[in-house]
Coordinates of N, CA and C in Angstrom, one line a residue:
Chain A
A253 N -8.8 -13.9 -9.3 CA -8.0 -12.5 -8.5 C -7.0 -13.1 -7.9
Q254 N -6.1 -12.4 -8.0 CA -5.3 -12.6 -6.3 C -5.2 -11.9 -5.1
S255 N -5.4 -12.4 -3.8 CA -5.5 -11.7 -2.7 C -4.5 -12.1 -1.3
V256 N -4.7 -11.6 -0.5 CA -3.9 -12.3 0.7 C -4.8 -12.1 2.0
T257 N -4.4 -12.5 2.9 CA -5.5 -12.5 4.0 C -5.0 -12.4 5.2
Q258 N -4.9 -11.5 6.2 CA -4.0 -11.5 6.9 C -4.8 -12.1 8.4
L259 N -4.0 -12.7 9.3 CA -4.8 -13.1 10.0 C -4.5 -12.4 11.6
G260 N -5.6 -11.7 12.5 CA -5.7 -11.2 13.5 C -5.1 -9.3 12.7
S261 N -6.3 -8.8 13.1 CA -6.1 -7.5 12.9 C -5.2 -6.5 14.0
H262 N -5.2 -7.3 15.1 CA -4.6 -6.8 16.4 C -3.5 -7.9 17.2
V263 N -2.5 -7.1 17.1 CA -1.7 -8.6 18.0 C -0.3 -7.2 18.9
S264 N -0.7 -8.3 20.1 CA 0.5 -7.6 21.6 C 1.5 -8.3 21.1
V265 N 2.2 -8.0 21.7 CA 3.4 -8.7 22.5 C 4.2 -7.8 22.9
S266 N 4.8 -8.4 23.9 CA 5.8 -7.7 25.3 C 7.3 -8.0 24.4
E267 N 7.6 -6.3 24.9 CA 8.9 -6.3 24.3 C 10.3 -7.5 24.6
G268 N 10.4 -7.9 23.6 CA 11.8 -9.0 23.5 C 11.5 -9.9 23.4
A269 N 9.9 -10.0 23.4 CA 9.0 -11.4 22.7 C 8.9 -11.4 21.0
L270 N 9.2 -13.2 20.9 CA 8.6 -13.3 19.4 C 7.4 -12.5 18.4
V271 N 7.9 -11.9 17.2 CA 6.7 -11.2 17.0 C 6.7 -12.2 15.4
L272 N 5.1 -12.7 15.5 CA 4.9 -13.3 14.4 C 3.4 -12.8 13.9
L273 N 3.7 -12.5 12.2 CA 2.3 -11.8 11.4 C 2.2 -12.6 10.9
R274 N 0.6 -13.3 10.8 CA 0.4 -14.4 9.6 C -0.1 -14.0 8.5
C275 N 0.2 -14.2 7.0 CA -0.1 -13.5 5.9 C -0.4 -15.1 5.1
N276 N -1.5 -15.4 4.4 CA -2.0 -16.2 3.7 C -2.4 -15.8 2.2
Y277 N -2.1 -16.4 1.2 CA -2.1 -15.8 0.0 C -2.8 -16.5 -0.5
S278 N -3.6 -16.0 -1.9 CA -4.1 -16.9 -2.6 C -4.1 -16.5 -4.2
S279 N -3.5 -17.8 -5.1 CA -2.9 -17.6 -6.2 C -2.6 -18.5 -7.2
S280 N -3.2 -19.2 -8.1 CA -2.8 -20.2 -8.9 C -1.2 -20.6 -9.3
V281 N -0.4 -19.5 -9.3 CA 0.7 -19.4 -9.3 C 1.5 -18.8 -8.3
P282 N 2.6 -19.4 -7.7 CA 3.7 -18.4 -7.0 C 3.9 -17.0 -7.2
P283 N 3.3 -16.0 -6.6 CA 3.3 -14.9 -6.9 C 4.6 -14.1 -6.5
Y284 N 4.3 -12.3 -6.4 CA 5.4 -12.0 -5.5 C 5.1 -11.5 -4.3
L285 N 5.6 -11.7 -3.5 CA 4.9 -11.4 -2.1 C 5.5 -9.8 -1.1
F286 N 5.3 -9.4 -0.6 CA 5.7 -8.1 -0.1 C 5.1 -8.1 1.6
W287 N 5.7 -7.2 2.4 CA 6.1 -6.7 4.0 C 6.1 -5.5 3.8
Y288 N 4.8 -4.7 4.4 CA 5.2 -3.2 4.2 C 4.6 -2.9 5.8
V289 N 5.5 -1.7 6.1 CA 5.2 -1.4 7.4 C 4.3 0.1 7.4
Q290 N 4.1 0.4 8.6 CA 2.9 1.8 8.1 C 3.0 2.4 9.6
Y291 N 4.1 3.4 9.9 CA 3.9 4.4 11.2 C 2.5 5.5 11.2
P292 N 2.3 5.5 12.7 CA 1.3 7.0 12.5 C 1.4 7.9 11.7
N293 N 0.3 8.0 10.6 CA 0.4 9.6 10.0 C 1.7 9.3 8.6
Q294 N 2.0 8.4 8.4 CA 2.7 8.3 7.6 C 2.8 7.2 6.1
G295 N 3.4 7.7 4.8 CA 2.9 6.7 4.3 C 3.3 5.0 4.1
L296 N 3.7 4.2 3.3 CA 4.2 2.6 3.4 C 5.5 2.8 3.0
Q297 N 6.4 1.8 3.8 CA 7.2 1.3 4.0 C 7.8 0.2 4.2
L298 N 8.9 -0.4 2.7 CA 8.9 -1.9 1.9 C 9.7 -1.8 3.4
L299 N 9.4 -3.3 4.1 CA 10.2 -4.2 5.0 C 11.1 -5.4 4.0
L300 N 10.3 -6.3 3.4 CA 11.1 -7.0 2.7 C 10.0 -7.6 1.5
K301 N 10.7 -8.4 0.3 CA 10.1 -8.8 -0.6 C 10.3 -10.3 -1.2
Y302 N 9.4 -11.0 -1.7 CA 10.1 -12.7 -2.1 C 9.4 -12.1 -3.8
T303 N 10.7 -12.7 -4.3 CA 10.9 -12.8 -5.9 C 10.9 -14.2 -6.5
S304 N 11.2 -15.4 -5.5 CA 11.0 -16.5 -6.0 C 12.7 -17.0 -6.1
A305 N 13.5 -15.6 -5.5 CA 15.4 -16.3 -5.4 C 15.5 -17.1 -4.3
A306 N 14.9 -17.0 -3.3 CA 15.2 -17.8 -1.9 C 13.9 -17.3 -0.9
T307 N 13.6 -18.6 0.0 CA 12.0 -18.8 0.6 C 12.3 -18.1 1.6
L308 N 13.3 -18.2 1.9 CA 13.6 -17.0 3.5 C 14.1 -15.8 2.9
V309 N 13.1 -14.4 3.3 CA 13.8 -13.2 3.3 C 13.7 -12.5 4.4
K310 N 15.4 -11.9 4.3 CA 15.4 -10.6 5.5 C 15.3 -9.5 4.7
G311 N 15.0 -8.7 5.8 CA 14.2 -7.3 5.2 C 14.9 -6.6 6.6
I312 N 14.3 -5.4 6.5 CA 15.1 -4.4 7.1 C 14.2 -4.5 8.9
N313 N 15.2 -3.6 9.7 CA 14.8 -3.5 11.1 C 14.7 -4.7 11.8
G314 N 15.8 -6.2 11.2 CA 15.8 -7.5 12.0 C 14.2 -8.5 11.6
F315 N 13.9 -8.0 10.6 CA 12.4 -8.9 9.9 C 13.0 -9.7 9.2
E316 N 11.7 -11.1 9.2 CA 12.3 -11.6 8.1 C 10.7 -12.1 8.1
A317 N 10.7 -13.3 6.5 CA 9.5 -13.8 6.4 C 9.8 -15.5 5.5
E318 N 9.0 -16.2 5.8 CA 9.5 -17.1 5.0 C 8.4 -17.8 3.8
F319 N 8.9 -17.7 3.0 CA 7.5 -18.4 2.0 C 7.5 -19.8 1.5
K320 N 6.1 -20.1 2.2 CA 5.6 -21.3 2.1 C 4.5 -21.5 0.7
K321 N 5.4 -22.7 0.0 CA 3.9 -22.4 -1.0 C 3.0 -24.0 -0.4
S322 N 3.6 -24.9 0.2 CA 2.7 -26.0 0.8 C 1.5 -25.3 1.4
E323 N 1.8 -24.5 2.2 CA 0.6 -23.8 3.3 C 0.0 -22.3 2.5
T324 N 1.1 -21.8 1.3 CA 0.5 -20.9 0.4 C 0.5 -19.2 1.5
S325 N 1.6 -19.5 2.5 CA 2.0 -18.6 3.7 C 2.8 -18.0 3.4
F326 N 2.8 -16.8 4.3 CA 4.6 -15.5 4.0 C 4.2 -14.9 5.1
H327 N 4.7 -15.4 6.1 CA 4.6 -15.1 7.6 C 5.2 -14.0 8.4
L328 N 5.1 -12.8 8.9 CA 6.6 -11.8 9.2 C 7.1 -12.4 10.7
T329 N 7.7 -12.5 10.8 CA 8.6 -12.9 12.3 C 9.5 -12.1 12.5
K330 N 9.8 -11.5 13.8 CA 11.1 -10.9 14.6 C 11.4 -11.3 15.5
P331 N 12.5 -12.0 16.2 CA 13.0 -12.8 17.4 C 12.7 -11.7 18.6
S332 N 12.9 -10.6 18.4 CA 12.7 -9.9 19.8 C 12.0 -8.5 19.3
A333 N 11.0 -8.2 20.1 CA 9.9 -6.8 19.7 C 10.9 -6.1 20.5
H334 N 10.9 -4.5 19.8 CA 11.4 -3.3 20.8 C 10.1 -2.3 20.4
M335 N 9.9 -1.4 21.3 CA 8.6 -0.6 21.3 C 8.8 0.1 19.8
S336 N 9.9 0.7 19.3 CA 10.0 1.2 18.6 C 9.0 0.1 16.9
D337 N 8.8 -1.0 17.0 CA 8.0 -1.5 16.1 C 6.8 -1.8 16.0
A338 N 6.3 -1.1 17.3 CA 4.7 -0.8 16.9 C 4.3 0.2 16.0
A339 N 3.5 -0.6 15.3 CA 3.4 0.2 13.6 C 1.6 -0.5 13.3
E340 N 1.4 -0.7 12.1 CA 0.6 -1.3 11.3 C 1.2 -2.1 10.2
Y341 N 1.1 -3.5 9.8 CA 2.1 -3.9 8.9 C 1.0 -4.5 8.1
F342 N 1.3 -4.5 6.7 CA 0.4 -5.1 5.2 C 1.2 -6.1 4.7
C343 N 0.6 -7.6 4.3 CA 0.9 -8.2 3.5 C 0.5 -7.4 2.2
A344 N 1.3 -8.2 1.0 CA 1.2 -7.3 -0.2 C 0.8 -8.7 -1.3
V345 N 0.4 -8.4 -1.7 CA 1.1 -9.7 -2.9 C 0.5 -8.9 -4.8
S346 N 1.6 -9.8 -5.8 CA 1.4 -8.7 -7.0 C 1.7 -10.3 -8.1
P347 N 1.3 -10.4 -9.4 CA 1.4 -11.5 -9.8 C 2.9 -11.6 -10.3
S348 N 3.2 -12.6 -10.8 CA 4.6 -12.9 -11.3 C 5.1 -12.5 -12.5
G349 N 3.6 -12.0 -13.2 CA 4.0 -12.5 -15.2 C 2.6 -10.9 -15.1
G350 N 3.2 -10.3 -16.4 CA 2.2 -9.6 -16.8 C 2.8 -7.9 -16.1
Y351 N 1.5 -6.8 -16.1 CA 1.3 -5.6 -15.3 C 1.7 -5.8 -14.0
Q352 N 2.7 -5.2 -13.2 CA 2.5 -5.4 -11.6 C 1.2 -4.7 -11.0
K353 N 0.1 -5.6 -10.1 CA -0.8 -4.9 -9.6 C -0.7 -5.5 -8.1
V354 N -0.5 -4.4 -7.3 CA -0.1 -5.2 -6.0 C -2.0 -4.7 -5.3
T355 N -1.6 -6.0 -4.4 CA -3.3 -5.8 -3.8 C -2.5 -6.1 -2.1
F356 N -3.7 -5.4 -1.7 CA -2.9 -5.5 0.2 C -4.0 -6.0 0.8
G357 N -3.8 -6.4 1.8 CA -4.1 -7.0 3.0 C -4.8 -5.9 4.2
I358 N -5.8 -6.6 5.1 CA -6.0 -5.3 5.8 C -5.3 -4.6 6.6
G359 N -4.3 -5.6 6.7 CA -3.2 -4.6 8.0 C -3.3 -5.8 9.6
T360 N -2.3 -5.2 10.2 CA -2.3 -6.3 11.0 C -1.1 -5.2 12.4
K361 N -2.7 -4.3 13.0 CA -2.0 -3.7 13.9 C -0.8 -3.9 15.3
L362 N 0.1 -3.7 15.4 CA 1.1 -4.3 16.1 C 1.1 -3.3 17.7
Q363 N 1.1 -3.9 18.2 CA 1.3 -3.7 19.8 C 2.5 -4.1 20.7
V364 N 3.2 -3.2 21.2 CA 4.3 -3.7 21.9 C 4.1 -3.2 23.0
I365 N 4.1 -3.8 24.5 CA 4.0 -3.8 25.6 C 5.2 -3.8 26.4
P366 N 5.4 -2.4 27.1 CA 6.8 -2.9 27.9 C 7.0 -3.6 29.1
Chain B
E222 N 17.3 9.9 -2.3 CA 17.0 10.1 -4.1 C 15.7 10.8 -3.0
A223 N 15.0 12.3 -3.6 CA 13.9 13.1 -3.5 C 12.9 11.7 -3.2
G224 N 11.7 11.8 -1.8 CA 10.7 10.1 -2.0 C 9.8 11.4 -2.9
V225 N 8.5 10.1 -2.0 CA 7.2 10.9 -3.6 C 6.8 12.1 -2.6
A226 N 6.1 12.9 -3.1 CA 5.5 14.4 -2.6 C 4.5 14.3 -2.7
Q227 N 3.4 14.6 -1.9 CA 2.0 14.7 -2.3 C 1.4 16.3 -1.2
S228 N 0.1 16.4 -1.5 CA -0.4 17.6 -0.9 C -1.3 17.9 -1.9
P229 N -2.1 18.2 -0.6 CA -1.9 18.8 0.2 C -1.8 17.5 1.8
R230 N -1.7 17.8 3.1 CA -1.3 16.7 3.7 C -3.0 16.2 4.2
Y231 N -3.6 17.9 4.4 CA -4.9 17.5 5.3 C -6.1 18.4 4.4
K232 N -7.0 17.5 4.3 CA -8.6 18.7 3.8 C -9.5 18.3 4.0
I233 N -10.3 18.9 4.2 CA -11.9 19.1 5.2 C -12.7 19.7 4.3
I234 N -13.7 19.0 3.8 CA -14.7 19.7 2.7 C -16.0 19.1 2.9
E235 N -17.2 20.0 3.0 CA -18.2 19.6 2.8 C -19.1 18.4 1.7
K236 N -19.7 17.8 2.3 CA -20.3 16.9 0.8 C -21.0 18.1 0.0
R237 N -20.7 17.1 -1.3 CA -20.3 17.8 -2.2 C -19.9 18.7 -3.1
Q238 N -18.9 19.2 -2.2 CA -18.1 19.8 -2.9 C -16.6 19.2 -3.4
S239 N -16.2 19.8 -4.5 CA -15.2 19.0 -5.3 C -13.5 19.0 -4.5
V240 N -12.8 18.5 -4.7 CA -11.2 19.0 -3.9 C -10.4 18.0 -5.0
A241 N -9.1 18.2 -5.2 CA -8.0 17.8 -6.0 C -7.3 17.6 -4.8
F242 N -6.2 16.4 -5.4 CA -5.1 16.2 -4.6 C -4.2 15.9 -6.1
W243 N -2.2 16.4 -5.3 CA -1.2 16.1 -6.4 C -0.7 15.1 -6.0
C244 N 0.3 14.8 -7.0 CA 1.6 13.4 -6.4 C 2.7 13.7 -7.8
N245 N 4.2 14.3 -6.8 CA 5.2 13.9 -7.6 C 6.0 12.7 -7.6
P246 N 5.9 11.8 -8.3 CA 6.7 10.8 -8.1 C 7.8 10.9 -8.1
I247 N 9.1 9.6 -7.8 CA 10.1 9.7 -7.5 C 10.7 9.7 -9.2
S248 N 11.7 10.4 -8.9 CA 12.1 10.7 -10.7 C 12.6 9.4 -11.3
G249 N 12.1 9.6 -12.5 CA 12.5 8.2 -13.1 C 11.2 7.0 -13.6
H250 N 10.9 7.1 -12.2 CA 9.6 5.9 -12.2 C 8.5 6.4 -12.5
A251 N 8.3 5.2 -13.7 CA 7.5 5.0 -14.9 C 6.2 4.3 -14.3
T252 N 5.4 4.1 -13.3 CA 4.4 3.7 -12.7 C 4.5 4.6 -11.6
L253 N 2.7 5.1 -11.5 CA 2.1 5.5 -10.1 C 0.6 5.1 -10.0
Y254 N 0.9 5.4 -8.2 CA -0.5 4.6 -8.1 C -1.1 5.4 -7.2
W255 N -2.4 5.5 -7.3 CA -3.0 5.9 -6.4 C -3.8 5.2 -5.7
Y256 N -3.8 5.3 -4.1 CA -4.7 4.1 -3.7 C -5.9 4.8 -2.9
Q257 N -6.7 3.9 -2.0 CA -7.4 5.1 -1.4 C -7.5 4.1 0.8
Q258 N -7.3 4.5 1.3 CA -7.0 3.8 3.0 C -8.2 4.4 3.1
I259 N -9.2 3.5 3.9 CA -9.9 3.8 4.7 C -10.0 3.1 6.4
L260 N -10.1 4.1 7.1 CA -9.3 3.8 8.6 C -10.2 2.2 8.9
G261 N -8.8 1.3 9.3 CA -9.4 0.2 9.9 C -9.1 -0.8 8.5
Q262 N -8.3 -0.4 7.3 CA -8.6 -1.2 6.5 C -6.9 -0.9 5.5
G263 N -7.4 -2.0 4.6 CA -6.0 -1.7 3.5 C -6.0 -0.9 2.8
P264 N -5.2 -0.5 2.0 CA -4.9 0.6 0.9 C -5.7 0.0 -0.6
K265 N -6.7 0.2 -1.1 CA -7.4 -0.2 -2.0 C -6.9 0.4 -3.6
L266 N -6.6 -0.4 -4.5 CA -6.3 0.5 -5.7 C -7.5 1.4 -6.2
L267 N -7.2 2.6 -6.8 CA -7.8 3.7 -7.8 C -7.7 3.3 -9.2
I268 N -6.8 3.7 -9.1 CA -5.9 3.8 -10.5 C -4.5 3.8 -10.4
Q269 N -4.1 3.0 -11.9 CA -2.6 2.7 -11.8 C -1.9 3.5 -13.1
F270 N -1.3 4.2 -13.5 CA -0.9 4.7 -14.8 C 0.6 4.1 -15.2
Q271 N 1.3 3.6 -16.3 CA 2.1 3.2 -16.5 C 3.0 4.1 -17.6
N272 N 3.4 5.2 -17.3 CA 4.0 6.1 -17.9 C 2.5 7.4 -18.1
N273 N 2.3 7.7 -19.0 CA 1.0 8.6 -19.1 C 0.0 7.7 -19.6
G274 N -0.3 6.9 -19.3 CA -1.3 5.8 -19.6 C -1.8 5.0 -18.7
V275 N -3.3 5.1 -18.6 CA -3.9 4.1 -17.7 C -4.1 2.7 -18.0
V276 N -3.4 1.8 -16.9 CA -3.2 0.2 -16.5 C -4.7 -0.1 -16.1
D277 N -4.8 0.1 -15.0 CA -5.6 -0.5 -13.9 C -6.7 0.7 -13.7
D278 N -7.7 1.1 -13.7 CA -9.1 2.2 -12.7 C -9.9 1.3 -12.6
S279 N -10.1 -0.2 -12.9 CA -11.3 -0.7 -13.0 C -12.2 -0.3 -11.5
Q280 N -11.3 -0.1 -10.1 CA -11.9 0.3 -9.1 C -12.3 1.9 -8.7
L281 N -12.1 2.5 -9.6 CA -12.1 4.2 -9.4 C -13.8 4.1 -9.8
P282 N -14.2 5.0 -9.2 CA -15.8 5.1 -9.1 C -15.7 6.6 -10.5
K283 N -15.8 6.5 -10.9 CA -15.7 7.3 -12.3 C -16.6 8.0 -12.6
D284 N -18.1 8.0 -11.8 CA -18.8 9.0 -12.0 C -18.5 10.2 -10.9
R285 N -17.4 10.5 -10.3 CA -17.0 11.3 -9.0 C -15.6 11.3 -8.6
F286 N -15.0 10.5 -9.6 CA -13.5 10.4 -9.6 C -12.9 10.5 -10.9
S287 N -11.5 11.5 -10.8 CA -11.2 11.2 -12.1 C -9.6 11.7 -11.7
A288 N -8.7 10.8 -12.4 CA -7.3 11.2 -12.4 C -6.5 11.8 -13.7
E289 N -5.7 12.2 -13.7 CA -4.7 12.5 -14.9 C -3.3 12.3 -14.3
R290 N -2.2 12.0 -15.2 CA -0.8 12.4 -15.3 C 0.0 12.8 -16.5
L291 N 0.1 14.0 -16.2 CA 0.7 15.1 -17.2 C 2.2 14.9 -17.2
K292 N 2.4 14.6 -18.8 CA 3.4 14.0 -19.2 C 4.2 13.2 -18.6
G293 N 3.7 12.2 -17.9 CA 3.9 11.0 -17.8 C 4.9 11.3 -16.0
V294 N 4.8 12.4 -15.5 CA 5.4 12.8 -14.2 C 4.1 13.0 -13.3
D295 N 3.8 14.1 -13.0 CA 3.1 14.3 -11.4 C 1.7 13.8 -12.1
S296 N 0.7 14.0 -10.9 CA -0.5 13.2 -11.4 C -1.6 14.0 -9.9
T297 N -2.6 14.3 -10.8 CA -3.8 15.1 -9.8 C -4.9 13.6 -9.6
L298 N -5.9 14.1 -8.7 CA -7.1 12.9 -8.8 C -8.1 13.8 -8.1
K299 N -8.7 14.1 -8.3 CA -10.3 14.8 -8.1 C -11.3 14.2 -7.1
I300 N -12.0 14.8 -6.6 CA -13.3 14.0 -6.4 C -14.2 15.4 -6.9
Q301 N -15.5 14.9 -7.6 CA -16.2 16.0 -7.6 C -17.5 15.2 -8.1
P302 N -18.7 15.1 -7.1 CA -19.0 15.8 -6.1 C -18.5 14.8 -4.8
A303 N -17.8 15.5 -3.7 CA -17.4 14.1 -2.7 C -18.5 14.2 -1.6
K304 N -18.6 12.8 -1.3 CA -19.3 12.2 -0.6 C -18.9 11.6 0.7
L305 N -19.7 11.5 1.9 CA -19.1 11.2 3.1 C -18.6 10.0 3.2
E306 N -18.9 8.9 2.3 CA -17.9 7.8 2.6 C -16.7 7.8 2.0
D307 N -16.2 8.9 1.0 CA -15.0 9.5 0.7 C -13.9 9.8 1.9
S308 N -14.7 9.6 2.5 CA -13.5 10.1 4.0 C -12.4 9.1 3.9
A309 N -11.0 9.6 3.9 CA -10.1 8.1 3.8 C -8.9 9.3 3.2
V310 N -7.8 8.0 3.7 CA -6.5 8.9 3.3 C -6.0 9.0 2.5
Y311 N -5.6 9.3 1.1 CA -5.7 9.0 -0.5 C -3.9 9.1 -0.6
L312 N -3.2 7.8 -0.6 CA -2.0 7.7 -1.2 C -1.7 7.8 -2.3
C313 N -0.5 8.0 -3.2 CA 0.1 7.9 -4.2 C 1.6 7.3 -3.6
A314 N 1.9 6.5 -5.0 CA 2.8 5.9 -5.0 C 3.2 5.5 -6.5
S315 N 4.8 5.1 -6.6 CA 5.3 5.0 -7.7 C 6.3 3.8 -7.4
S316 N 6.6 3.1 -8.7 CA 7.6 2.1 -8.7 C 8.3 2.4 -10.1
L317 N 9.4 2.0 -10.2 CA 10.7 1.8 -11.1 C 9.6 1.4 -12.4
G318 N 9.5 -0.4 -12.1 CA 9.4 -0.8 -13.8 C 7.9 -1.3 -13.2
S319 N 7.1 -1.9 -14.3 CA 6.0 -2.8 -14.6 C 5.9 -3.7 -14.8
F320 N 5.8 -4.0 -16.1 CA 6.2 -5.2 -17.0 C 6.6 -5.2 -17.7
P321 N 7.5 -6.4 -18.2 CA 6.9 -7.6 -17.1 C 7.5 -8.0 -16.0
M322 N 8.1 -7.3 -15.3 CA 8.7 -7.4 -13.7 C 7.6 -6.8 -12.7
G323 N 6.9 -7.8 -12.5 CA 6.2 -6.6 -11.3 C 6.7 -7.2 -9.5
N324 N 7.5 -7.0 -10.0 CA 8.5 -6.8 -8.0 C 9.0 -5.9 -7.9
S325 N 8.7 -4.6 -8.4 CA 9.5 -3.5 -7.8 C 8.6 -2.9 -7.2
P326 N 9.8 -2.4 -5.9 CA 8.9 -1.8 -4.7 C 8.5 -0.8 -4.8
L327 N 7.2 -0.9 -3.9 CA 6.4 0.1 -4.3 C 7.3 1.7 -2.9
H328 N 6.9 2.9 -3.7 CA 7.6 4.2 -2.6 C 6.5 5.1 -2.0
F329 N 6.0 4.7 -1.1 CA 4.3 5.7 -0.7 C 4.5 7.0 -0.3
G330 N 3.8 7.8 -0.7 CA 4.6 9.4 -0.1 C 3.4 9.1 0.9
N331 N 3.4 10.6 1.7 CA 2.8 10.8 3.8 C 0.9 10.6 3.5
G332 N 0.7 10.7 2.0 CA -0.7 10.6 1.9 C -1.6 12.0 2.2
T333 N -2.1 12.4 2.0 CA -3.3 13.2 2.3 C -5.0 12.6 2.7
R334 N -5.2 13.1 3.8 CA -6.0 12.5 4.9 C -7.5 13.9 4.4
L335 N -8.3 13.2 3.6 CA -9.5 14.0 3.9 C -10.6 13.6 4.6
T336 N -11.4 14.8 5.0 CA -12.5 14.4 5.7 C -13.5 15.4 5.4
V337 N -14.6 14.6 5.1 CA -16.0 15.2 4.6 C -17.2 15.3 5.4
T338 N -17.6 15.9 5.8 CA -18.5 16.4 6.7 C -19.6 17.0 5.7

């Protein structure tokens, strides 16, 4: 079964600092990968997705992620954190063939310090 | 486009009572998902529908949970009887496509927060 591991359930950064949220996947073939964001009392929203077209994927709100097959990683980055980025971020995986079945990681809560 | 609608937003019940949640997906979305999100954890898939057929319900506790998707549109998720450990946020999501392209993004509703006392 496919899965993702998010390292660090809580990450704190200063406003203006680099944001790096880590995600490693487990799959025998390169899967589809996603990052979602969840603000308090809301559902999840898609930030970006990897579908094998390009290894560096740009998403909304200045976020991007790079697919690295050799490291089985799909880390999320943003050069400069804003207060509005404080939220919980989920990495997710779906098989690249057959029915779509999206499995989520446990999430990383991002705190931005003024 | 209108988003995924869920109701109610909040529900408090006592253990052994029953409860039902409703979801209306985005128009035209063939796939509908119910996820359970326990505090501090990622969403866990309970059941997935493709139109009005079940694709995956392997993690649905079938002795107490049931779900249906009427005419391939709206869906209801029911718990009967509820247990304390069912306290969670129940998220409904929908997506355009499923088979064979598995990269359609999921669109989520705001969820129903269930508290079982």
